[in-house]
Each structure stands twice: as structure tokens, then as C-alpha cells.
């Protein structure tokens, strides 16, 4: 469904991604794990064409989207839940969700999906009219995920959804990710929390300073000695 | 003698307040000095207030008339300030060519009324659309190619654009002022106050435009996209907002309002000239900063404050203070609250 081939990304003189290839099959959860600065966020941003200087090929549903403008990519069904949430701080929770559905024209479908998001995150319903900037970090994360879902994406790119959350909330968020996936949305999940990520993913890639050093079935990777040593805390 | 005295008292009073506001932590520490300062401030306040009360009560109707005229003038500043603030909110650029867009609006209105023989309200719409077109063209040719350039480069381009438009204006329209045909010469009577019809019309039209803008920004999809881009450009792109188009739209709407301001000012002060954008442009920029740049209600508030103080200063002190008051207010308000009256007190985030 999503296919990245031989991708290079440069920030000025820095060669941040040095030729990676990956693919995500429809219906799967694919995880991209790696240490700080490995290039995970860069990879997601490049898929959405938010980065200027890149080489390589990206295709989605067999269409070349390498140089499609960002808003067209969203229209095709790729939504990103960015690192650090990036909710619209001066808009209410409801307005943020509404913005998520910006590219959609089917009003009744949007209303229906808004109901679904509120069912997934009852906390957001309680705070519907609160300004997003005043939400707690965990609530902002829920809102960011909800906003991503409102685009009714075919694939959802999640960038470190567990960052800065209490362990209990992390578990809740991950079970919600699984639920979203079981409802038919394909997921590409970037994570530092390799343990959790590998536990829900079908397939995973390990990224190290801009290169993929390991890939395979999530279960296999979770059992791999090297991965255990480097990412799973022994 | 007396006016200067009252004004001086008032200035010392304000200066002391500023000093106190800046030194919140130190003054209350010493009860004797804070009592002393408090005493002086109260004396000054009574002195200044006394002067103003005497001046105002001598002719109350005149005071109200001048205040209402101030609101009318201020609403025009607000209209121009909105363009500055919206553009700043979305691209963090102070569009110095905005005053010239206002000038273009005034000339479009002039030719609409004279050469084309439009009725006034038709000419108003014509002026708005012409200015909006000019604003979008300026954005396309001068700012869009610099989207990724350092901010200073864009700022200098904006100043260059302003000078260029002034000079092109002089070439095309000639540097001799033209007089806008008199419109709305009647008088309105509210209670016992006489008001020029033209000033009332200016206020009414401005008010309607602001209501329309508020509706546009709050409820329509392109309006929401504008807010989204100004709050977080990356996130706006991630939900599928076409950022380039939204930026153009912002220039369009801001220039629409400046064009309206141009023709509206011309019905009160009927002299139009190619350099007319300079002063109102600067003052409207000051209004936007006073209110808190990037914040839409702030621009309206700043415009009204400047308009009213300008008119009252002209009426009670001297017209030579008229242009100084806006900049004086700017310095005072920024000393007390650097982010502007409605500005959020945060460090600038880039
Ligand atoms: N805008 C930028 N300008 C310059 N360098 C950048 C920029 N964004 C990222 N980089 C660099 O690219 C490399 C990869 O960054 P990236 O944000 O993709 O890492 P990451 O894997 O997401 O890390 P983390 O887990 O900390 O979020 C880093 O070395 C970073 O410093
Ligand atoms: Mg990252």
C-alpha cells in the first residue's frame, strides 16, 4: 500500500536518511523503531512531503506521491499524528477535530466519525469546548490521534504516541491503536518504546542513524538478542 | 498656558505609573517610599483629571462629538491594522506595502466615482476588489518567491515594495493631490449632538465589514484554515490545508479591507495623493502592535484607541500633537506590556 524506495534526505549539509526502503501492506501495523536522531520523524515527514530536500521514490496505492503537495497527499488518504502533538492551541477540541476533517466533503460522515472519536476518547467529549492549548499532554495526544482519524485516512502515520505519557495511559493508547487498526486503518507506527511497539505490530524496521539495520516480523525481532540488548532494555 | 500644564501633569502621572508597573517587585518593599509615591500619584491624578474635567464640562456635546469622530477615524485605522495583523499572524511578515494598498483603494474609488461614474457603494466594492487584486499580486511577485528566505530579506523587500508602489503611483496618478468628489454632506442628530453624515457612514460600513470578517474567520472553512495556519503551519499542512493558497487568501482579505479604508477616508478627508498611505499605514501598524500583533480583536482595539486619542488630542491640546500621540502611546504600552494589550505574554515562538 505504501512503498518507500531508496530514500535520501538532506538537511543542509546533514545527510539525515541514507537510502532506506520500506513497505507497509494494507491492514497491517508496521513499526519503525530506533534511537533519538535516527531519522524516524524525518521519514514520516518526507512521506507527507513536508521536507524540502529528498531523493528517492514514495508511492501510495500504486501512485507516485514523491512530489505531490502535502494537501494532496492527505486527500489521497495519508494522515499524520505528529511528534509533539501539534494541536491547534487556540481552537477548541471540537474545532481541532473539525480541522482534521478539512479535506472531506461528506458532512454526515464527518459528524458520524466525530461521534466515533468521542466514543474512542470519552475524555475529549467532556472537554469538547476547551481550548486545545490548555489540555494536558495526554489529552493533547488523544486529540492529535482523534484529529488524524477525522481525515478518514487509509493509512495513519503515528509519531511517538507514547512520548511523555504515564505507563497506564501508554497502555490505553496502544490498545486504542490496535482498535483503530482492527476497524480497518493501516498504521505506520514510529516509537522509542520498542517493547510496546513490537507487541502490537505485524512487521517492524529498526533504524539507526539514517539506515535500516534490521527488519522482520515483529515477533521475531522481539526475540532477537541484538534488538533485546539495544532497544528492549536487556 | 493651562492646556500645556494639564497635559504635563498627565504625562508625569502616566510616566510614574509606568515606572511603578515596571518595578513591581521593589517598591512595595519600603512602606515609606510607596506611601510617598502613592501620594504624589494621587495628587497628579487629581490635577490632571481636574484639568480634563474642566475642559470637557465646558462643552460636553463637543466632547462627545469628538469622541464619536475618534471612533469613526479609529475604525478606519482598525480596518488597515487588520491587514497588518492577519498577514503577520500567518507569515510573520510586517507588510510595509500595506499602506500603499490602501492608497490604491483610494484611487480606485476615485476613478470609480469620477471616470466610471459609479454610485458610491458600487465604487466601494470596486475599490476593495482592486486593492485586493493589488495585494495578491504583491504577494505573488514579491513575497512568495522568498517563502524560505530569512525574515530580514522579506522585510526589506516589503519596504522596497512600499517605495516602489509610491513611486509608480506618482508616475501614473501624478504627484498633485486630487480631490475626491464630496459624498454624504448631510448632518445626523443624535440627541443634541450633531454628527457629519460622512463620519457616520464610515463607521457603519467599517462595522459591517468587521462583523463580516469575524464571521468569515470563525465559521467558514477558508477562515478556519487561516487560523490553523497561523497557529501551527505544519499541523495545518498535515490536515490538508493548502498553505500557499491560504496565504494568498489572507493577503486578499487584508487588502480588501485596506481598499475599503482608502475610499472611506477619502469621503472624510477628500484629498488623495500617492503618498497618502505612509502615515495611516504607519499608524495602523502601530495600532496592530498596541493591540497585540497577530490578534484580530487587538487590531480593532488598537485602531480605536489611536483614533479616539488622536481626535481628543487635536480637539483639546493641539493638532500638532496629532501624529505624535500614536507613537507616544506605542512606547508607553510597549513599556508596560511588550506583547500588546491583548497579546499573550509568551516569548516569541518561531
Ligand atoms: N529541520 C532540521 N534541520 C536540520 N537537521 C534536522 C532537522 N530535523 C531533523 N534534523 C536532524 O536529522 C536527524 C534525524 O532527526 P529525526 O527528527 O528524524 O530523528 P528521530 O528519529 O525522529 O528522533 P527522536 O526519536 O528524537 O524524535 C537528526 O540528526 C536531526 O538533528
Ligand atoms: Mg522524532
GROMACS .gro file of N, CA, C and O in nm, chain A residues 45 50 52 70-71 74 78-80 82 86-91 95 98-105 147, chain B residues 148 218 221-222 224-225 227-229 231-243 245-246 344 349:
model
  208
   45UNK      N    1   0.787   1.268   0.790
   45UNK     CA    2   0.767   1.399   0.728
   45UNK      C    3   0.796   1.396   0.579
   45UNK      O    4   0.734   1.469   0.502
   50UNK      N    5   0.676   1.712   0.367
   50UNK     CA    6   0.695   1.835   0.444
   50UNK      C    7   0.843   1.872   0.451
   50UNK      O    8   0.882   1.968   0.514
   52UNK      N    9   1.209   1.948   0.240
   52UNK     CA   10   1.242   2.001   0.107
   52UNK      C   11   1.333   1.914   0.025
   52UNK      O   12   1.310   1.892  -0.092
   70UNK      N   13   0.166   1.850  -0.004
   70UNK     CA   14   0.118   1.787   0.120
   70UNK      C   15  -0.034   1.773   0.127
   70UNK      O   16  -0.084   1.668   0.169
   71UNK      N   17  -0.107   1.878   0.083
   71UNK     CA   18  -0.253   1.867   0.099
   71UNK      C   19  -0.312   1.762   0.007
   71UNK      O   20  -0.414   1.700   0.038
   74UNK      N   21  -0.273   1.420   0.180
   74UNK     CA   22  -0.378   1.398   0.280
   74UNK      C   23  -0.506   1.353   0.211
   74UNK      O   24  -0.575   1.261   0.255
   78UNK      N   25  -0.355   0.975   0.345
   78UNK     CA   26  -0.242   0.959   0.436
   78UNK      C   27  -0.255   1.067   0.544
   78UNK      O   28  -0.251   1.186   0.512
   79UNK      N   29  -0.272   1.027   0.671
   79UNK     CA   30  -0.279   1.128   0.776
   79UNK      C   31  -0.167   1.104   0.875
   79UNK      O   32  -0.131   0.991   0.903
   80UNK      N   33  -0.112   1.215   0.926
   80UNK     CA   34  -0.004   1.201   1.023
   80UNK      C   35  -0.044   1.258   1.158
   80UNK      O   36  -0.105   1.363   1.167
   82UNK      N   37   0.153   1.399   1.442
   82UNK     CA   38   0.294   1.436   1.452
   82UNK      C   39   0.353   1.422   1.592
   82UNK      O   40   0.280   1.416   1.691
   86UNK      N   41   0.120   1.881   1.829
   86UNK     CA   42   0.087   1.990   1.737
   86UNK      C   43  -0.063   2.010   1.717
   86UNK      O   44  -0.112   2.022   1.605
   87UNK      N   45  -0.137   2.015   1.826
   87UNK     CA   46  -0.278   2.051   1.813
   87UNK      C   47  -0.284   2.202   1.789
   87UNK      O   48  -0.186   2.272   1.811
   88UNK      N   49  -0.399   2.252   1.743
   88UNK     CA   50  -0.413   2.397   1.725
   88UNK      C   51  -0.450   2.458   1.860
   88UNK      O   52  -0.563   2.441   1.907
   89UNK      N   53  -0.355   2.528   1.924
   89UNK     CA   54  -0.375   2.562   2.066
   89UNK      C   55  -0.491   2.657   2.092
   89UNK      O   56  -0.555   2.646   2.196
   90UNK      N   57  -0.520   2.747   1.997
   90UNK     CA   58  -0.627   2.845   2.022
   90UNK      C   59  -0.761   2.800   1.969
   90UNK      O   60  -0.853   2.880   1.958
   91UNK      N   61  -0.771   2.673   1.931
   91UNK     CA   62  -0.902   2.623   1.888
   91UNK      C   63  -0.951   2.524   1.993
   91UNK      O   64  -0.872   2.463   2.064
   95UNK      N   65  -1.325   2.204   1.747
   95UNK     CA   66  -1.272   2.270   1.626
   95UNK      C   67  -1.150   2.197   1.572
   95UNK      O   68  -1.132   2.185   1.451
   98UNK      N   69  -1.269   1.905   1.389
   98UNK     CA   70  -1.327   1.953   1.265
   98UNK      C   71  -1.218   1.982   1.161
   98UNK      O   72  -1.233   1.953   1.043
   99UNK      N   73  -1.108   2.042   1.208
   99UNK     CA   74  -0.996   2.070   1.117
   99UNK      C   75  -0.940   1.939   1.061
   99UNK      O   76  -0.893   1.934   0.948
  100UNK      N   77  -0.942   1.834   1.143
  100UNK     CA   78  -0.893   1.705   1.096
  100UNK      C   79  -0.967   1.659   0.972
  100UNK      O   80  -0.911   1.594   0.884
  101UNK      N   81  -1.095   1.697   0.965
  101UNK     CA   82  -1.177   1.654   0.851
  101UNK      C   83  -1.174   1.757   0.739
  101UNK      O   84  -1.263   1.759   0.653
  102UNK      N   85  -1.072   1.841   0.740
  102UNK     CA   86  -1.065   1.954   0.646
  102UNK      C   87  -1.082   1.913   0.500
  102UNK      O   88  -1.147   1.981   0.423
  103UNK      N   89  -1.024   1.799   0.461
  103UNK     CA   90  -1.028   1.763   0.319
  103UNK      C   91  -1.157   1.690   0.280
  103UNK      O   92  -1.177   1.657   0.164
  104UNK      N   93  -1.242   1.664   0.379
  104UNK     CA   94  -1.361   1.585   0.348
  104UNK      C   95  -1.481   1.672   0.314
  104UNK      O   96  -1.496   1.782   0.365
  105UNK      N   97  -1.567   1.618   0.227
  105UNK     CA   98  -1.684   1.695   0.187
  105UNK      C   99  -1.813   1.635   0.244
  105UNK      O  100  -1.917   1.700   0.244
  147UNK      N  101  -0.780   1.377   1.575
  147UNK     CA  102  -0.777   1.466   1.459
  147UNK      C  103  -0.727   1.391   1.335
  147UNK      O  104  -0.781   1.407   1.227
  382UNK      N  105   1.105   3.087   0.178
  382UNK     CA  106   1.201   3.017   0.263
  382UNK      C  107   1.323   3.102   0.295
  382UNK      O  108   1.419   3.055   0.355
  452UNK      N  109  -1.439   3.289   1.182
  452UNK     CA  110  -1.485   3.192   1.282
  452UNK      C  111  -1.555   3.072   1.219
  452UNK      O  112  -1.538   2.960   1.264
  455UNK      N  113  -1.485   2.767   0.614
  455UNK     CA  114  -1.373   2.675   0.604
  455UNK      C  115  -1.242   2.747   0.572
  455UNK      O  116  -1.142   2.724   0.640
  456UNK      N  117  -1.241   2.836   0.472
  456UNK     CA  118  -1.113   2.907   0.447
  456UNK      C  119  -1.070   2.992   0.566
  456UNK      O  120  -0.950   3.005   0.592
  458UNK      N  121  -1.124   2.920   0.884
  458UNK     CA  122  -1.064   2.829   0.982
  458UNK      C  123  -0.925   2.788   0.938
  458UNK      O  124  -0.834   2.773   1.019
  459UNK      N  125  -0.909   2.767   0.807
  459UNK     CA  126  -0.777   2.730   0.756
  459UNK      C  127  -0.677   2.841   0.786
  459UNK      O  128  -0.563   2.814   0.824
  461UNK      N  129  -0.683   3.049   1.041
  461UNK     CA  130  -0.647   3.041   1.182
  461UNK      C  131  -0.552   2.924   1.207
  461UNK      O  132  -0.456   2.934   1.282
  462UNK      N  133  -0.582   2.812   1.140
  462UNK     CA  134  -0.499   2.694   1.161
  462UNK      C  135  -0.355   2.721   1.118
  462UNK      O  136  -0.260   2.691   1.191
  463UNK      N  137  -0.338   2.783   1.001
  463UNK     CA  138  -0.202   2.810   0.953
  463UNK      C  139  -0.130   2.904   1.050
  463UNK      O  140  -0.012   2.887   1.078
  465UNK      N  141  -0.173   2.930   1.366
  465UNK     CA  142  -0.141   2.865   1.494
  465UNK      C  143  -0.033   2.758   1.482
  465UNK      O  144   0.047   2.739   1.572
  466UNK      N  145  -0.034   2.686   1.373
  466UNK     CA  146   0.068   2.583   1.354
  466UNK      C  147   0.070   2.543   1.207
  466UNK      O  148  -0.013   2.466   1.161
  467UNK      N  149   0.166   2.598   1.136
  467UNK     CA  150   0.167   2.578   0.992
  467UNK      C  151   0.185   2.431   0.953
  467UNK      O  152   0.115   2.380   0.866
  468UNK      N  153   0.276   2.361   1.021
  468UNK     CA  154   0.298   2.219   0.988
  468UNK      C  155   0.172   2.138   1.009
  468UNK      O  156   0.132   2.058   0.925
  469UNK      N  157   0.109   2.160   1.126
  469UNK     CA  158  -0.011   2.084   1.156
  469UNK      C  159  -0.119   2.114   1.052
  469UNK      O  160  -0.193   2.024   1.011
  470UNK      N  161  -0.128   2.240   1.010
  470UNK     CA  162  -0.228   2.275   0.910
  470UNK      C  163  -0.203   2.196   0.781
  470UNK      O  164  -0.295   2.144   0.719
  471UNK      N  165  -0.075   2.186   0.744
  471UNK     CA  166  -0.043   2.107   0.624
  471UNK      C  167  -0.081   1.962   0.643
  471UNK      O  168  -0.128   1.896   0.552
  472UNK      N  169  -0.062   1.912   0.765
  472UNK     CA  170  -0.090   1.771   0.790
  472UNK      C  171  -0.238   1.738   0.784
  472UNK      O  172  -0.274   1.623   0.765
  473UNK      N  173  -0.325   1.837   0.808
  473UNK     CA  174  -0.467   1.807   0.792
  473UNK      C  175  -0.517   1.841   0.652
  473UNK      O  176  -0.635   1.831   0.624
  474UNK      N  177  -0.424   1.884   0.565
  474UNK     CA  178  -0.462   1.901   0.425
  474UNK      C  179  -0.493   2.044   0.384
  474UNK      O  180  -0.556   2.066   0.281
  475UNK      N  181  -0.450   2.142   0.464
  475UNK     CA  182  -0.471   2.281   0.423
  475UNK      C  183  -0.367   2.317   0.317
  475UNK      O  184  -0.248   2.286   0.333
  476UNK      N  185  -0.411   2.381   0.211
  476UNK     CA  186  -0.319   2.429   0.109
  476UNK      C  187  -0.262   2.563   0.157
  476UNK      O  188  -0.327   2.667   0.150
  477UNK      N  189  -0.141   2.557   0.210
  477UNK     CA  190  -0.087   2.673   0.280
  477UNK      C  191  -0.064   2.791   0.185
  477UNK      O  192  -0.098   2.905   0.217
  479UNK      N  193  -0.222   2.870  -0.083
  479UNK     CA  194  -0.348   2.934  -0.117
  479UNK      C  195  -0.404   3.013   0.001
  479UNK      O  196  -0.461   3.120  -0.016
  480UNK      N  197  -0.384   2.958   0.120
  480UNK     CA  198  -0.434   3.027   0.238
  480UNK      C  199  -0.361   3.159   0.260
  480UNK      O  200  -0.421   3.259   0.299
  578UNK      N  201  -0.056   3.768   2.411
  578UNK     CA  202  -0.027   3.665   2.509
  578UNK      C  203   0.115   3.685   2.558
  578UNK      O  204   0.206   3.711   2.480
  583UNK      N  205   0.765   3.242   1.985
  583UNK     CA  206   0.799   3.107   1.939
  583UNK      C  207   0.810   3.110   1.788
  583UNK      O  208   0.727   3.171   1.722
   0.00000   0.00000   0.00000
